Amino acid sequence: MALSQDQRDQTERRVRAAIDRLLAGQIPAGGACDVKTLAREAGISRASLYRTWGHLKDEFEQRRAAAWAAGRQPDPREARIRRLRDLNQRLTGKLARTYSEFTLLKERHQVLLSVLAAKDDELQRVRRELRTFSRELPTLASDMGQGNGSGSVVPLPRR
């Protein structure tokens, strides 16, 4: 069924009004700043928008792209999605840096544990030597001339 010129003008005004509302950020609940919502807001089918009013659909997409390029985001949901994507990227980068730092700290922790174990082994060895030496000291003192009364210091044997 062919539309009269009056019906065509009225439909075109509805489509243009819907374009203006969507680009102004007046997005209906459950809608978005897209062709599907444009057709619904204008009260026409999507097929009709593509076939009969394709020039208005193209105008809508061009104006929407220009708004995005200018930094305006007519659809608050899309703006939120973009902000969340940016946040996700920043957090993913931070997580990667944190993971790298954690890996380096784990490696350093292992090295320090090895150093600590080596120092503990050395300390245990020195304590064993000290116990052996302190057991030998009275025997050495008695062998070195007991009671000479000189009060001199007895030299310790070197190992």
PDB file of C-alpha atoms in Angstrom:
ATOM      1  CA  MET A   1       0.000   0.000   0.000  1.00  0.00           C
ATOM      2  CA  ALA A   2       1.450   3.310  -1.067  1.00  0.00           C
ATOM      3  CA  LEU A   3       1.755   6.139   1.430  1.00  0.00           C
ATOM      4  CA  SER A   4       0.341   9.549   0.694  1.00  0.00           C
ATOM      5  CA  GLN A   5       2.718  12.503   0.729  1.00  0.00           C
ATOM      6  CA  ASP A   6       1.191  13.633   4.040  1.00  0.00           C
ATOM      7  CA  GLN A   7       1.843  10.192   5.599  1.00  0.00           C
ATOM      8  CA  ARG A   8       5.424  10.190   4.264  1.00  0.00           C
ATOM      9  CA  ASP A   9       6.057  13.672   5.720  1.00  0.00           C
ATOM     10  CA  GLN A  10       4.557  12.672   9.060  1.00  0.00           C
ATOM     11  CA  THR A  11       6.658   9.463   9.219  1.00  0.00           C
ATOM     12  CA  GLU A  12       9.809  11.360   8.294  1.00  0.00           C
ATOM     13  CA  ARG A  13       9.115  13.893  11.079  1.00  0.00           C
ATOM     14  CA  ARG A  14       8.643  11.019  13.563  1.00  0.00           C
ATOM     15  CA  VAL A  15      11.906   9.398  12.481  1.00  0.00           C
ATOM     16  CA  ARG A  16      13.816  12.702  12.687  1.00  0.00           C
ATOM     17  CA  ALA A  17      12.286  13.436  16.115  1.00  0.00           C
ATOM     18  CA  ALA A  18      13.335   9.950  17.281  1.00  0.00           C
ATOM     19  CA  ILE A  19      16.856  10.573  15.936  1.00  0.00           C
ATOM     20  CA  ASP A  20      17.064  13.852  17.843  1.00  0.00           C
ATOM     21  CA  ARG A  21      15.803  12.265  21.082  1.00  0.00           C
ATOM     22  CA  LEU A  22      18.206   9.330  20.892  1.00  0.00           C
ATOM     23  CA  LEU A  23      21.187  11.538  20.093  1.00  0.00           C
ATOM     24  CA  ALA A  24      20.196  13.860  22.950  1.00  0.00           C
ATOM     25  CA  GLY A  25      20.539  10.879  25.302  1.00  0.00           C
ATOM     26  CA  GLN A  26      16.835  10.227  25.832  1.00  0.00           C
ATOM     27  CA  ILE A  27      17.167   6.470  25.578  1.00  0.00           C
ATOM     28  CA  PRO A  28      14.007   4.501  26.476  1.00  0.00           C
ATOM     29  CA  ALA A  29      14.209   1.716  29.048  1.00  0.00           C
ATOM     30  CA  GLY A  30      15.508  -1.452  27.439  1.00  0.00           C
ATOM     31  CA  GLY A  31      16.726   0.485  24.413  1.00  0.00           C
ATOM     32  CA  ALA A  32      20.015   1.766  23.125  1.00  0.00           C
ATOM     33  CA  CYS A  33      21.229   4.399  20.728  1.00  0.00           C
ATOM     34  CA  ASP A  34      20.864   2.060  17.759  1.00  0.00           C
ATOM     35  CA  VAL A  35      18.772   1.459  14.628  1.00  0.00           C
ATOM     36  CA  LYS A  36      16.487  -1.031  16.354  1.00  0.00           C
ATOM     37  CA  THR A  37      15.480   1.504  19.012  1.00  0.00           C
ATOM     38  CA  LEU A  38      15.210   4.239  16.386  1.00  0.00           C
ATOM     39  CA  ALA A  39      12.634   2.215  14.430  1.00  0.00           C
ATOM     40  CA  ARG A  40      10.705   1.387  17.601  1.00  0.00           C
ATOM     41  CA  GLU A  41      10.713   5.037  18.752  1.00  0.00           C
ATOM     42  CA  ALA A  42       9.559   6.238  15.317  1.00  0.00           C
ATOM     43  CA  GLY A  43       6.743   3.671  15.291  1.00  0.00           C
ATOM     44  CA  ILE A  44       7.898   1.901  12.118  1.00  0.00           C
ATOM     45  CA  SER A  45       9.389  -1.518  11.435  1.00  0.00           C
ATOM     46  CA  ARG A  46      13.114  -1.976  11.103  1.00  0.00           C
ATOM     47  CA  ALA A  47      12.602  -3.353   7.606  1.00  0.00           C
ATOM     48  CA  SER A  48      10.733  -0.194   6.646  1.00  0.00           C
ATOM     49  CA  LEU A  49      13.523   1.916   8.125  1.00  0.00           C
ATOM     50  CA  TYR A  50      16.065   0.073   5.993  1.00  0.00           C
ATOM     51  CA  ARG A  51      14.015  -0.046   2.786  1.00  0.00           C
ATOM     52  CA  THR A  52      11.998   3.148   2.718  1.00  0.00           C
ATOM     53  CA  TRP A  53      13.811   5.417   5.130  1.00  0.00           C
ATOM     54  CA  GLY A  54      17.377   4.224   4.508  1.00  0.00           C
ATOM     55  CA  HIS A  55      18.593   7.784   4.025  1.00  0.00           C
ATOM     56  CA  LEU A  56      17.348   8.652   7.547  1.00  0.00           C
ATOM     57  CA  LYS A  57      18.964   5.526   8.989  1.00  0.00           C
ATOM     58  CA  ASP A  58      22.253   6.548   7.344  1.00  0.00           C
ATOM     59  CA  GLU A  59      21.859  10.092   8.658  1.00  0.00           C
ATOM     60  CA  PHE A  60      21.276   8.704  12.157  1.00  0.00           C
ATOM     61  CA  GLU A  61      24.398   6.518  11.984  1.00  0.00           C
ATOM     62  CA  GLN A  62      26.497   9.429  10.667  1.00  0.00           C
ATOM     63  CA  ARG A  63      25.290  11.796  13.379  1.00  0.00           C
ATOM     64  CA  ARG A  64      25.830   9.127  16.050  1.00  0.00           C
ATOM     65  CA  ALA A  65      29.384   8.495  14.768  1.00  0.00           C
ATOM     66  CA  ALA A  66      30.053  12.253  14.745  1.00  0.00           C
ATOM     67  CA  ALA A  67      28.783  12.536  18.339  1.00  0.00           C
ATOM     68  CA  TRP A  68      31.073   9.698  19.436  1.00  0.00           C
ATOM     69  CA  ALA A  69      34.018  11.240  17.595  1.00  0.00           C
ATOM     70  CA  ALA A  70      33.334  14.541  19.371  1.00  0.00           C
ATOM     71  CA  GLY A  71      33.446  12.755  22.726  1.00  0.00           C
ATOM     72  CA  ARG A  72      29.704  12.861  23.348  1.00  0.00           C
ATOM     73  CA  GLN A  73      28.159   9.559  24.219  1.00  0.00           C
ATOM     74  CA  PRO A  74      24.399   9.783  23.651  1.00  0.00           C
ATOM     75  CA  ASP A  75      23.742   6.370  25.173  1.00  0.00           C
ATOM     76  CA  PRO A  76      24.592   6.348  28.903  1.00  0.00           C
ATOM     77  CA  ARG A  77      24.742   2.564  28.833  1.00  0.00           C
ATOM     78  CA  GLU A  78      27.373   2.609  26.087  1.00  0.00           C
ATOM     79  CA  ALA A  79      29.276   5.322  27.933  1.00  0.00           C
ATOM     80  CA  ARG A  80      29.247   3.147  31.034  1.00  0.00           C
ATOM     81  CA  ILE A  81      30.398   0.148  29.023  1.00  0.00           C
ATOM     82  CA  ARG A  82      33.265   2.216  27.607  1.00  0.00           C
ATOM     83  CA  ARG A  83      34.244   3.463  31.110  1.00  0.00           C
ATOM     84  CA  LEU A  84      34.128  -0.093  32.449  1.00  0.00           C
ATOM     85  CA  ARG A  85      36.246  -1.360  29.547  1.00  0.00           C
ATOM     86  CA  ASP A  86      38.815   1.364  30.250  1.00  0.00           C
ATOM     87  CA  LEU A  87      38.779   0.500  33.942  1.00  0.00           C
ATOM     88  CA  ASN A  88      39.125  -3.179  33.095  1.00  0.00           C
ATOM     89  CA  GLN A  89      42.152  -2.416  30.900  1.00  0.00           C
ATOM     90  CA  ARG A  90      43.810  -0.359  33.641  1.00  0.00           C
ATOM     91  CA  LEU A  91      43.144  -3.040  36.253  1.00  0.00           C
ATOM     92  CA  THR A  92      44.380  -5.792  33.946  1.00  0.00           C
ATOM     93  CA  GLY A  93      47.609  -3.846  33.419  1.00  0.00           C
ATOM     94  CA  LYS A  94      47.968  -3.262  37.142  1.00  0.00           C
ATOM     95  CA  LEU A  95      47.343  -6.960  37.802  1.00  0.00           C
ATOM     96  CA  ALA A  96      50.030  -7.921  35.288  1.00  0.00           C
ATOM     97  CA  ARG A  97      52.525  -5.539  36.917  1.00  0.00           C
ATOM     98  CA  THR A  98      51.596  -6.837  40.374  1.00  0.00           C
ATOM     99  CA  TYR A  99      52.007 -10.428  39.216  1.00  0.00           C
ATOM    100  CA  SER A 100      55.455  -9.642  37.777  1.00  0.00           C
ATOM    101  CA  GLU A 101      56.474  -7.931  40.998  1.00  0.00           C
ATOM    102  CA  PHE A 102      55.130 -10.855  43.029  1.00  0.00           C
ATOM    103  CA  THR A 103      57.120 -13.316  40.907  1.00  0.00           C
ATOM    104  CA  LEU A 104      60.318 -11.303  41.432  1.00  0.00           C
ATOM    105  CA  LEU A 105      59.668 -11.115  45.176  1.00  0.00           C
ATOM    106  CA  LYS A 106      59.073 -14.871  45.305  1.00  0.00           C
ATOM    107  CA  GLU A 107      62.385 -15.487  43.547  1.00  0.00           C
ATOM    108  CA  ARG A 108      64.166 -13.102  45.907  1.00  0.00           C
ATOM    109  CA  HIS A 109      62.507 -14.811  48.871  1.00  0.00           C
ATOM    110  CA  GLN A 110      63.878 -18.172  47.689  1.00  0.00           C
ATOM    111  CA  VAL A 111      67.393 -16.730  47.350  1.00  0.00           C
ATOM    112  CA  LEU A 112      67.209 -15.190  50.814  1.00  0.00           C
ATOM    113  CA  LEU A 113      65.967 -18.455  52.292  1.00  0.00           C
ATOM    114  CA  SER A 114      68.966 -20.213  50.737  1.00  0.00           C
ATOM    115  CA  VAL A 115      71.327 -17.608  52.196  1.00  0.00           C
ATOM    116  CA  LEU A 116      69.646 -17.933  55.595  1.00  0.00           C
ATOM    117  CA  ALA A 117      69.952 -21.736  55.491  1.00  0.00           C
ATOM    118  CA  ALA A 118      73.655 -21.432  54.620  1.00  0.00           C
ATOM    119  CA  LYS A 119      74.206 -18.989  57.508  1.00  0.00           C
ATOM    120  CA  ASP A 120      72.342 -21.332  59.859  1.00  0.00           C
ATOM    121  CA  ASP A 121      74.543 -24.242  58.749  1.00  0.00           C
ATOM    122  CA  GLU A 122      77.638 -22.111  59.358  1.00  0.00           C
ATOM    123  CA  LEU A 123      76.362 -21.077  62.808  1.00  0.00           C
ATOM    124  CA  GLN A 124      75.708 -24.710  63.757  1.00  0.00           C
ATOM    125  CA  ARG A 125      79.227 -25.657  62.615  1.00  0.00           C
ATOM    126  CA  VAL A 126      80.767 -22.834  64.663  1.00  0.00           C
ATOM    127  CA  ARG A 127      78.749 -23.871  67.738  1.00  0.00           C
ATOM    128  CA  ARG A 128      79.942 -27.479  67.366  1.00  0.00           C
ATOM    129  CA  GLU A 129      83.525 -26.275  67.135  1.00  0.00           C
ATOM    130  CA  LEU A 130      83.028 -24.071  70.173  1.00  0.00           C
ATOM    131  CA  ARG A 131      81.612 -26.983  72.209  1.00  0.00           C
ATOM    132  CA  THR A 132      84.543 -29.187  71.163  1.00  0.00           C
ATOM    133  CA  PHE A 133      87.005 -26.423  71.973  1.00  0.00           C
ATOM    134  CA  SER A 134      85.456 -25.692  75.384  1.00  0.00           C
ATOM    135  CA  ARG A 135      85.669 -29.405  76.285  1.00  0.00           C
ATOM    136  CA  GLU A 136      89.338 -29.492  75.260  1.00  0.00           C
ATOM    137  CA  LEU A 137      90.279 -26.257  77.072  1.00  0.00           C
ATOM    138  CA  PRO A 138      90.565 -27.689  80.631  1.00  0.00           C
ATOM    139  CA  THR A 139      92.638 -30.569  79.322  1.00  0.00           C
ATOM    140  CA  LEU A 140      94.941 -28.191  77.466  1.00  0.00           C
ATOM    141  CA  ALA A 141      95.365 -25.939  80.504  1.00  0.00           C
ATOM    142  CA  SER A 142      96.366 -28.845  82.709  1.00  0.00           C
ATOM    143  CA  ASP A 143      98.787 -30.172  80.098  1.00  0.00           C
ATOM    144  CA  MET A 144     100.464 -26.777  79.712  1.00  0.00           C
ATOM    145  CA  GLY A 145     102.053 -26.703  83.122  1.00  0.00           C
ATOM    146  CA  GLN A 146      99.689 -26.577  85.969  1.00  0.00           C
ATOM    147  CA  GLY A 147     100.459 -24.376  88.806  1.00  0.00           C
ATOM    148  CA  ASN A 148     103.432 -22.529  87.388  1.00  0.00           C
ATOM    149  CA  GLY A 149     102.041 -19.507  89.169  1.00  0.00           C
ATOM    150  CA  SER A 150     103.127 -17.164  86.484  1.00  0.00           C
ATOM    151  CA  GLY A 151      99.594 -16.118  85.642  1.00  0.00           C
ATOM    152  CA  SER A 152     100.471 -16.154  82.010  1.00  0.00           C
ATOM    153  CA  VAL A 153      97.948 -16.792  79.324  1.00  0.00           C
ATOM    154  CA  VAL A 154      98.018 -20.183  77.773  1.00  0.00           C
ATOM    155  CA  PRO A 155      98.131 -19.994  73.999  1.00  0.00           C
ATOM    156  CA  LEU A 156      95.386 -21.847  72.226  1.00  0.00           C
ATOM    157  CA  PRO A 157      96.274 -24.297  69.503  1.00  0.00           C
ATOM    158  CA  ARG A 158      95.442 -23.242  65.946  1.00  0.00           C
ATOM    159  CA  ARG A 159      93.424 -25.412  63.704  1.00  0.00           C
TER     160      ARG A 159
END
